[in-house]
Tab-separated table of C-alpha atoms and ligand atoms in Angstrom:
chain	number	residue	atom	x	y	z
A	1	UNK	CA	19.088	13.906	-15.757
A	2	UNK	CA	18.936	15.714	-12.084
A	3	UNK	CA	16.105	15.432	-9.555
A	4	UNK	CA	14.381	12.889	-12.102
A	5	UNK	CA	14.720	9.287	-13.142
A	6	UNK	CA	12.622	6.969	-13.886
A	7	UNK	CA	12.847	3.046	-13.822
A	8	UNK	CA	9.221	2.192	-15.742
A	9	UNK	CA	7.843	-1.017	-15.780
A	10	UNK	CA	6.603	-3.187	-19.189
A	11	UNK	CA	3.150	-3.257	-17.547
A	12	UNK	CA	2.400	0.490	-17.612
A	13	UNK	CA	3.446	0.833	-21.228
A	14	UNK	CA	0.521	-2.394	-21.469
A	15	UNK	CA	-2.415	-0.042	-20.372
A	16	UNK	CA	-4.304	1.819	-22.553
A	17	UNK	CA	-6.590	3.982	-20.186
A	18	UNK	CA	-6.276	7.534	-19.525
A	19	UNK	CA	-2.887	8.641	-17.877
A	20	UNK	CA	-3.031	9.728	-14.486
A	21	UNK	CA	0.517	10.607	-12.799
A	22	UNK	CA	0.865	10.708	-8.620
A	23	UNK	CA	3.123	12.272	-6.494
A	24	UNK	CA	4.144	10.908	-2.987
A	25	UNK	CA	3.029	7.457	-4.944
A	26	UNK	CA	5.164	6.242	-1.793
A	27	UNK	CA	3.663	7.967	0.439
A	28	UNK	CA	0.572	6.396	2.941
A	29	UNK	CA	-2.203	7.910	0.891
A	30	UNK	CA	-0.495	7.599	-2.853
A	31	UNK	CA	-0.268	4.098	-2.262
A	32	UNK	CA	-3.602	3.597	-1.908
A	33	UNK	CA	-4.453	5.810	-4.904
A	34	UNK	CA	-1.793	4.203	-7.285
A	35	UNK	CA	-3.990	0.813	-6.357
A	36	UNK	CA	-7.552	2.306	-7.307
A	37	UNK	CA	-6.693	3.612	-10.408
A	38	UNK	CA	-4.757	0.935	-11.428
A	39	UNK	CA	-7.537	-1.299	-10.769
A	40	UNK	CA	-10.073	1.239	-12.256
A	41	UNK	CA	-7.606	0.900	-15.542
A	42	UNK	CA	-5.533	3.466	-16.003
A	43	UNK	CA	-2.247	4.167	-16.606
A	44	UNK	CA	-0.780	5.020	-13.543
A	45	UNK	CA	2.949	6.904	-13.374
A	46	UNK	CA	3.715	7.499	-10.102
A	47	UNK	CA	6.259	9.432	-8.149
A	48	UNK	CA	8.273	8.986	-4.900
A	49	UNK	CA	11.421	10.433	-3.253
A	50	UNK	CA	13.694	8.927	-0.937
A	51	UNK	CA	11.570	5.892	-1.021
A	52	UNK	CA	11.035	5.623	-5.266
A	53	UNK	CA	13.256	2.779	-6.460
A	54	UNK	CA	12.506	0.024	-8.076
A	55	UNK	CA	8.644	0.714	-8.683
A	56	UNK	CA	8.316	4.129	-8.696
A	57	UNK	CA	9.982	7.655	-10.954
A	58	UNK	CA	12.216	9.333	-8.547
A	59	UNK	CA	11.410	13.226	-8.878
A	60	UNK	CA	12.867	15.982	-6.387
A	61	UNK	CA	9.552	18.114	-6.429
A	62	UNK	CA	10.970	21.392	-5.010
A	63	UNK	CA	13.019	20.946	-8.807
A	64	UNK	CA	11.308	22.713	-10.738
A	65	UNK	CA	12.942	22.363	-14.122
A	66	UNK	CA	12.615	18.210	-12.818
A	67	UNK	CA	8.558	18.906	-12.487
A	68	UNK	CA	8.614	20.922	-16.090
A	69	UNK	CA	10.384	17.908	-17.560
A	70	UNK	CA	8.464	15.070	-15.505
A	71	UNK	CA	5.056	17.116	-17.077
A	72	UNK	CA	5.766	17.338	-20.301
A	73	UNK	CA	7.590	14.122	-21.063
A	74	UNK	CA	4.430	11.878	-19.428
A	75	UNK	CA	1.508	14.569	-20.439
A	76	UNK	CA	-0.495	12.440	-18.130
A	77	UNK	CA	-4.428	13.470	-18.614
A	78	UNK	CA	-4.675	13.932	-14.430
A	79	UNK	CA	-2.515	14.275	-11.779
A	80	UNK	CA	-2.812	13.216	-8.352
A	81	UNK	CA	-0.894	15.546	-5.603
A	82	UNK	CA	-0.440	13.991	-2.496
A	83	UNK	CA	3.191	14.535	-1.807
A	84	UNK	CA	3.975	16.629	1.056
A	85	UNK	CA	5.544	16.681	4.567
A	86	UNK	CA	1.930	15.976	6.861
A	87	UNK	CA	3.575	15.628	10.604
A	88	UNK	CA	3.367	19.177	12.343
A	89	UNK	CA	6.044	19.023	14.717
A	90	UNK	CA	8.633	18.068	12.099
A	91	UNK	CA	7.839	20.936	9.782
A	92	UNK	CA	8.086	23.200	12.601
A	93	UNK	CA	11.579	21.924	13.094
A	94	UNK	CA	12.102	22.238	9.089
A	95	UNK	CA	10.026	25.071	8.588
A	96	UNK	CA	11.504	26.231	4.562
A	97	UNK	CA	12.006	23.094	3.835
A	98	UNK	CA	7.971	22.443	4.237
A	99	UNK	CA	7.527	25.861	2.677
A	100	UNK	CA	9.638	24.423	-0.598
A	101	UNK	CA	7.664	21.175	-0.473
A	102	UNK	CA	4.264	22.029	0.282
A	103	UNK	CA	3.836	25.681	-1.050
A	104	UNK	CA	6.715	26.132	-3.577
A	105	UNK	CA	6.420	22.320	-5.520
A	106	UNK	CA	3.000	22.789	-5.472
A	107	UNK	CA	2.602	25.761	-6.856
A	108	UNK	CA	5.368	25.026	-10.044
A	109	UNK	CA	2.606	21.646	-10.221
A	110	UNK	CA	-0.177	23.467	-10.544
A	111	UNK	CA	1.362	26.661	-13.861
A	112	UNK	CA	2.386	23.337	-15.586
A	113	UNK	CA	-0.767	21.091	-15.263
A	114	UNK	CA	-3.161	24.172	-16.604
A	115	UNK	CA	0.272	24.233	-19.115
A	116	UNK	CA	-0.556	21.096	-20.371
A	117	UNK	CA	-4.396	20.957	-20.039
A	118	UNK	CA	-3.987	18.383	-17.664
A	119	UNK	CA	-6.559	18.216	-14.659
A	120	UNK	CA	-5.273	18.933	-11.240
A	121	UNK	CA	-6.649	17.641	-7.646
A	122	UNK	CA	-4.429	18.938	-4.587
A	123	UNK	CA	-4.753	16.736	-1.762
A	124	UNK	CA	-5.193	19.283	1.239
A	125	UNK	CA	-6.433	19.057	5.405
A	126	UNK	CA	-8.956	20.074	8.002
A	127	UNK	CA	-5.672	20.932	9.722
A	128	UNK	CA	-6.813	24.568	7.555
A	129	UNK	CA	-9.872	24.788	10.472
A	130	UNK	CA	-8.632	26.362	13.958
A	131	UNK	CA	-11.573	23.539	15.474
A	132	UNK	CA	-13.826	25.878	17.302
A	133	UNK	CA	-16.549	25.840	15.437
A	134	UNK	CA	-17.444	22.317	14.023
A	135	UNK	CA	-18.428	20.937	11.374
A	136	UNK	CA	-16.548	22.803	8.134
A	137	UNK	CA	-17.957	23.641	4.865
A	138	UNK	CA	-15.741	24.463	1.712
A	139	UNK	CA	-16.426	28.101	2.364
A	140	UNK	CA	-16.253	28.214	5.656
A	141	UNK	CA	-12.861	30.617	6.281
A	142	UNK	CA	-9.321	28.986	7.574
A	143	UNK	CA	-7.619	29.633	10.107
A	144	UNK	CA	-4.887	27.029	10.773
A	145	UNK	CA	-2.977	26.885	14.325
A	146	UNK	CA	0.108	25.910	13.028
A	147	UNK	CA	2.639	25.472	10.334
A	148	UNK	CA	1.737	22.730	8.751
A	149	UNK	CA	-2.312	23.661	8.057
A	150	UNK	CA	-0.017	27.014	6.982
A	151	UNK	CA	1.482	25.514	4.436
A	152	UNK	CA	-1.369	23.300	3.072
A	153	UNK	CA	-3.758	26.220	2.961
A	154	UNK	CA	-1.101	28.689	1.116
A	155	UNK	CA	-0.602	25.071	-0.659
A	156	UNK	CA	-4.698	25.556	-1.537
A	157	UNK	CA	-4.106	29.673	-2.668
A	158	UNK	CA	-1.723	28.285	-5.173
A	159	UNK	CA	-3.229	25.753	-7.191
A	160	UNK	CA	-6.285	28.125	-7.047
A	161	UNK	CA	-4.058	30.818	-8.564
A	162	UNK	CA	-2.204	29.082	-11.288
A	163	UNK	CA	-4.786	26.221	-12.424
A	164	UNK	CA	-8.165	27.254	-11.857
A	165	UNK	CA	-9.698	24.230	-13.039
A	166	UNK	CA	-8.356	21.673	-10.700
A	167	UNK	CA	-9.592	20.172	-7.410
A	168	UNK	CA	-9.281	20.444	-4.271
A	169	UNK	CA	-9.885	17.495	-1.705
A	170	UNK	CA	-9.514	18.485	2.266
A	171	UNK	CA	-9.417	15.174	4.528
A	172	UNK	CA	-8.421	14.397	8.037
A	173	UNK	CA	-6.106	12.629	9.692
A	174	UNK	CA	-5.614	9.143	7.342
A	175	UNK	CA	-4.572	5.152	8.159
A	176	UNK	CA	-4.006	2.381	5.900
A	177	UNK	CA	-2.134	-0.054	4.971
A	178	UNK	CA	1.326	0.422	6.562
A	179	UNK	CA	4.974	-0.594	5.796
A	180	UNK	CA	5.858	0.603	9.202
A	181	UNK	CA	2.863	1.353	12.341
A	182	UNK	CA	4.365	4.545	13.098
A	183	UNK	CA	3.854	5.793	9.715
A	184	UNK	CA	0.138	6.856	10.292
A	185	UNK	CA	-0.733	8.984	13.508
A	186	UNK	CA	-3.675	6.404	14.089
A	187	UNK	CA	-1.672	3.206	13.533
A	188	UNK	CA	0.733	4.174	15.951
A	189	UNK	CA	-1.835	3.866	18.549
A	190	UNK	CA	-1.445	-0.230	18.224
A	191	UNK	CA	1.982	-0.159	20.739
A	192	UNK	CA	0.475	1.872	23.302
A	193	UNK	CA	-2.541	-0.955	22.794
A	194	UNK	CA	0.073	-3.351	23.066
A	195	UNK	CA	2.110	-1.749	26.045
A	196	UNK	CA	-0.353	-4.591	28.626
A	197	UNK	CA	1.730	-5.574	30.185
A	198	UNK	CA	3.632	-2.586	30.769
A	199	UNK	CA	2.844	0.233	33.094
A	200	UNK	CA	-0.753	2.604	32.103
A	201	UNK	CA	-0.096	5.071	29.433
A	202	UNK	CA	-1.787	8.014	28.515
A	203	UNK	CA	-4.073	9.144	26.025
A	204	UNK	CA	-4.732	11.938	24.461
A	205	UNK	CA	-8.632	12.102	24.819
A	206	UNK	CA	-9.433	16.145	24.012
A	207	UNK	CA	-9.146	16.108	20.861
A	208	UNK	CA	-11.575	14.620	18.471
A	209	UNK	CA	-10.808	13.129	14.752
A	210	UNK	CA	-12.605	11.444	12.257
A	211	UNK	CA	-10.081	8.550	10.945
A	212	UNK	CA	-10.923	7.883	7.191
A	213	UNK	CA	-9.046	5.007	5.299
A	214	UNK	CA	-6.759	5.909	2.498
A	215	UNK	CA	-9.244	3.046	0.545
A	216	UNK	CA	-11.839	5.351	0.586
A	217	UNK	CA	-9.757	8.519	-0.154
A	218	UNK	CA	-8.579	6.929	-2.963
A	219	UNK	CA	-12.093	5.872	-4.545
A	220	UNK	CA	-13.391	9.481	-3.768
A	221	UNK	CA	-10.377	10.891	-5.891
A	222	UNK	CA	-10.920	8.361	-8.844
A	223	UNK	CA	-14.444	9.222	-8.811
A	224	UNK	CA	-13.691	12.949	-8.454
A	225	UNK	CA	-10.898	12.788	-11.921
A	226	UNK	CA	-13.279	10.645	-13.872
A	227	UNK	CA	-16.421	12.975	-13.641
A	228	UNK	CA	-14.106	16.558	-13.363
A	229	UNK	CA	-12.674	15.098	-16.638
A	230	UNK	CA	-16.103	15.107	-18.264
A	231	UNK	CA	-17.881	18.168	-16.019
A	232	UNK	CA	-15.591	21.173	-16.123
A	233	UNK	CA	-17.937	22.046	-13.361
A	234	UNK	CA	-16.692	19.923	-11.070
A	235	UNK	CA	-13.842	22.286	-9.810
A	236	UNK	CA	-12.747	23.927	-6.388
A	237	UNK	CA	-12.821	23.020	-3.019
A	238	UNK	CA	-14.394	20.063	-1.868
A	239	UNK	CA	-14.487	17.833	1.832
A	240	UNK	CA	-14.126	13.912	2.716
A	241	UNK	CA	-13.910	12.273	5.523
A	242	UNK	CA	-14.579	8.993	7.694
A	243	UNK	CA	-18.371	9.687	9.781
A	244	UNK	CA	-16.926	8.395	13.503
A	245	UNK	CA	-16.214	10.628	15.700
A	246	UNK	CA	-13.031	9.091	18.492
A	247	UNK	CA	-9.998	10.559	19.998
A	248	UNK	CA	-6.426	8.821	20.289
A	249	UNK	CA	-8.010	7.178	23.168
A	250	UNK	CA	-10.812	5.401	21.812
A	251	UNK	CA	-9.431	4.464	18.714
A	252	UNK	CA	-6.745	2.517	20.622
A	253	UNK	CA	-9.621	1.053	22.673
A	254	UNK	CA	-11.605	0.188	19.781
A	255	UNK	CA	-8.315	-2.085	18.637
A	256	UNK	CA	-7.784	-3.636	21.830
A	257	UNK	CA	-11.246	-4.492	21.234
A	258	UNK	CA	-10.895	-5.553	17.803
A	259	UNK	CA	-8.123	-7.936	18.218
A	260	UNK	CA	-9.389	-8.859	21.743
A	261	UNK	CA	-6.522	-7.640	23.668
A	262	UNK	CA	-7.219	-5.930	27.785
A	263	UNK	CA	-7.222	-1.896	27.595
A	264	UNK	CA	-7.602	-1.022	31.347
A	265	UNK	CA	-4.009	0.084	30.643
A	266	UNK	CA	-4.840	2.824	28.843
A	267	UNK	CA	-6.024	6.019	30.464
A	268	UNK	CA	-7.937	9.420	28.929
A	269	UNK	CA	-5.940	12.442	29.209
A	270	UNK	CA	-8.232	15.263	28.770
A	271	UNK	CA	-5.797	18.342	28.528
A	272	UNK	CA	-3.685	19.249	25.274
A	273	UNK	CA	-0.128	17.158	25.688
A	274	UNK	CA	2.304	20.369	26.344
A	275	UNK	CA	5.552	21.262	23.756
A	276	UNK	CA	3.762	19.879	20.358
A	277	UNK	CA	2.329	21.879	17.349
A	278	UNK	CA	-1.149	23.008	18.440
A	279	UNK	CA	-3.788	21.192	17.117
A	280	UNK	CA	-7.581	21.881	16.305
A	281	UNK	CA	-10.190	20.314	18.678
A	282	UNK	CA	-12.440	19.290	16.129
A	283	UNK	CA	-12.304	20.123	12.694
A	284	UNK	CA	-14.815	17.924	11.576
A	285	UNK	CA	-15.344	18.399	7.910
A	286	UNK	CA	-19.051	18.707	6.451
A	287	UNK	CA	-19.046	16.935	2.870
A	288	UNK	CA	-22.348	17.911	1.947
A	289	UNK	CA	-21.156	18.644	-1.500
A	290	UNK	CA	-19.491	15.269	-2.894
A	291	UNK	CA	-22.553	13.749	-1.660
A	292	UNK	CA	-25.026	15.939	-3.253
A	293	UNK	CA	-23.080	15.518	-6.426
A	294	UNK	CA	-23.057	11.625	-5.752
A	295	UNK	CA	-19.281	11.361	-5.963
A	296	UNK	CA	-19.036	10.124	-2.120
A	297	UNK	CA	-18.838	6.690	-1.130
A	298	UNK	CA	-19.816	5.253	2.130
A	299	UNK	CA	-16.565	4.623	4.705
A	300	UNK	CA	-15.447	1.220	6.212
A	301	UNK	CA	-16.257	1.154	9.418
A	302	UNK	CA	-13.416	2.130	11.465
A	303	UNK	CA	-12.792	-1.114	13.255
A	304	UNK	CA	-12.705	-3.741	10.088
A	305	UNK	CA	-10.685	-1.404	8.373
A	306	UNK	CA	-8.413	-1.129	11.265
A	307	UNK	CA	-8.118	-4.864	11.103
A	308	UNK	CA	-7.127	-4.781	8.375
A	309	UNK	CA	-4.577	-2.944	8.803
A	310	UNK	CA	-3.192	-4.007	11.829
A	311	UNK	CA	-3.117	-7.913	11.593
A	312	UNK	CA	0.089	-8.496	10.052
A	313	UNK	CA	1.344	-6.611	13.018
A	314	UNK	CA	-0.186	-9.432	15.636
A	315	UNK	CA	2.223	-11.562	16.879
A	316	UNK	CA	0.277	-14.303	14.915
A	317	UNK	CA	-0.239	-13.752	11.407
A	318	UNK	CA	-2.501	-16.666	11.375
A	319	UNK	CA	-5.056	-14.498	13.588
A	320	UNK	CA	-6.892	-13.373	10.681
A	321	UNK	CA	-7.268	-16.414	8.971
A	322	UNK	CA	-8.876	-18.175	12.351
A	323	UNK	CA	-10.996	-15.552	12.761
A	324	UNK	CA	-12.467	-14.489	9.827
A	325	UNK	CA	-12.496	-17.712	6.991
B	401	NAP	P1	3.226	10.670	3.605
B	401	NAP	O1	2.655	9.111	3.926
B	401	NAP	O2	3.663	11.408	4.316
B	401	NAP	O3	3.926	10.586	2.421
B	401	NAP	C1	4.548	12.168	1.760
B	401	NAP	C2	4.783	11.575	0.424
B	401	NAP	O4	5.890	12.910	-0.087
B	401	NAP	C3	6.186	10.561	-0.179
B	401	NAP	O5	5.617	9.802	-0.781
B	401	NAP	C4	7.436	11.489	0.048
B	401	NAP	O6	8.223	10.588	-0.874
B	401	NAP	C5	7.065	12.146	-0.743
B	401	NAP	N1	8.074	13.508	-0.643
B	401	NAP	C6	9.268	13.989	0.100
B	401	NAP	N2	9.634	14.544	-0.253
B	401	NAP	C7	9.913	15.073	-1.528
B	401	NAP	C8	10.443	15.160	-2.880
B	401	NAP	N3	11.137	16.523	-2.205
B	401	NAP	N4	10.296	15.171	-3.159
B	401	NAP	C9	9.398	14.677	-4.302
B	401	NAP	N5	8.250	13.791	-3.354
B	401	NAP	C10	8.699	13.762	-2.387
B	401	NAP	O7	2.031	12.064	3.272
B	401	NAP	P2	0.240	10.779	2.693
B	401	NAP	O8	0.152	10.746	4.876
B	401	NAP	O9	0.231	10.091	2.241
B	401	NAP	O10	-0.329	11.584	2.670
B	401	NAP	C11	-0.806	12.683	2.049
B	401	NAP	C12	-1.813	13.891	1.350
B	401	NAP	O11	-2.681	13.916	1.839
B	401	NAP	C13	-0.624	14.925	1.730
B	401	NAP	O12	-1.178	15.764	1.307
B	401	NAP	C14	-1.197	15.070	3.377
B	401	NAP	O13	-1.280	16.944	3.651
B	401	NAP	C15	-2.469	15.251	3.307
B	401	NAP	N6	-2.849	14.387	4.646
B	401	NAP	C16	-2.792	13.518	5.161
B	401	NAP	C17	-2.961	13.220	6.132
B	401	NAP	C18	-2.612	11.709	7.795
B	401	NAP	O14	-3.060	11.665	8.177
B	401	NAP	N7	-1.541	11.653	6.431
B	401	NAP	C19	-4.611	13.759	7.240
B	401	NAP	C20	-4.796	14.508	5.803
B	401	NAP	C21	-4.400	15.088	4.865
B	401	NAP	P3	9.616	9.293	-0.481
B	401	NAP	O15	9.108	8.716	0.950
B	401	NAP	O16	10.222	8.630	-1.080
B	401	NAP	O17	10.584	10.201	-0.011
């Protein structure tokens, strides 16, 4: 079948719980979401695209027929829509492909989820805000500064237009277990931390960020999905974020300290870097709606969470055992 094929596992057939379809299951967040729902006894069907095989379904979400068949064949109770192009500089270069994935595919999924009666949870971003007047509540007016933020906001609008019972979860910059450190903007900093023997290197000390662990976001997704299935008033926009405010410079220094590495080669840069897509200076999210409904979780401290992600990339991988056990 063009655009959609599957290499399922026997494990999935044996699980009897409710069924969740996770798009972007090969990505940074999607992997954590699949793990979280599996651990909670859900039957998980994950989709990917270029990296789908052998573990996941391969489905090009920009192919409307493939999306339609996917939902009608698997009849999920819940869809967690993680797939997107989320690198702001790539988005500026590949505008048409981004709109197809971030907006049109989102629109198709929303229509099909509504037809199938599946609860849809769409992952969005703090980049829908301009960062000039934080913290931002769910009802504050968005004003994205770059094409990525605009495409995600358009995605939100398609979700609300076609699937009024859907949930939208906005999150800030994410990190988690990575296949390569360059997979997330946070773990990428590890390359700079390790350049201690080279010349000094500059790091952004201008944009305030709230690095958030994908395991925490995944846990919130499961809480939201389980509650929203019972309570139809759980719908619309929610915010979730890590609590520690840090610039990239501060994240890199924290990584160096966590692994007892030198950090005096890291130089804070207080001017906006030229040539890249504009980013909000501080798009801190107010997360009180989730907290008041008891749908939030206490985020893991940055230092311990980043150690979990980076220790496989330390020269001596026994480091973790020798220090922590
Ligand atoms: P990611 O690691 O870049 O993963 C993107 C996913 O989209 C991959 O699974 C990829 O599949 C899939 N994909 C790409 N093109 C596709 C297509 N044509 N059809 C089907 N699937 C396709 O993204 P992420 O970091 O996990 O982001 C998850 C969500 O969180 C996104 O909605 C993003 O906007 C949002 N978010 C992310 C961050 C962050 O810092 N990462 C921050 C805020 C919000 P293949 O790799 O198999 O091709």
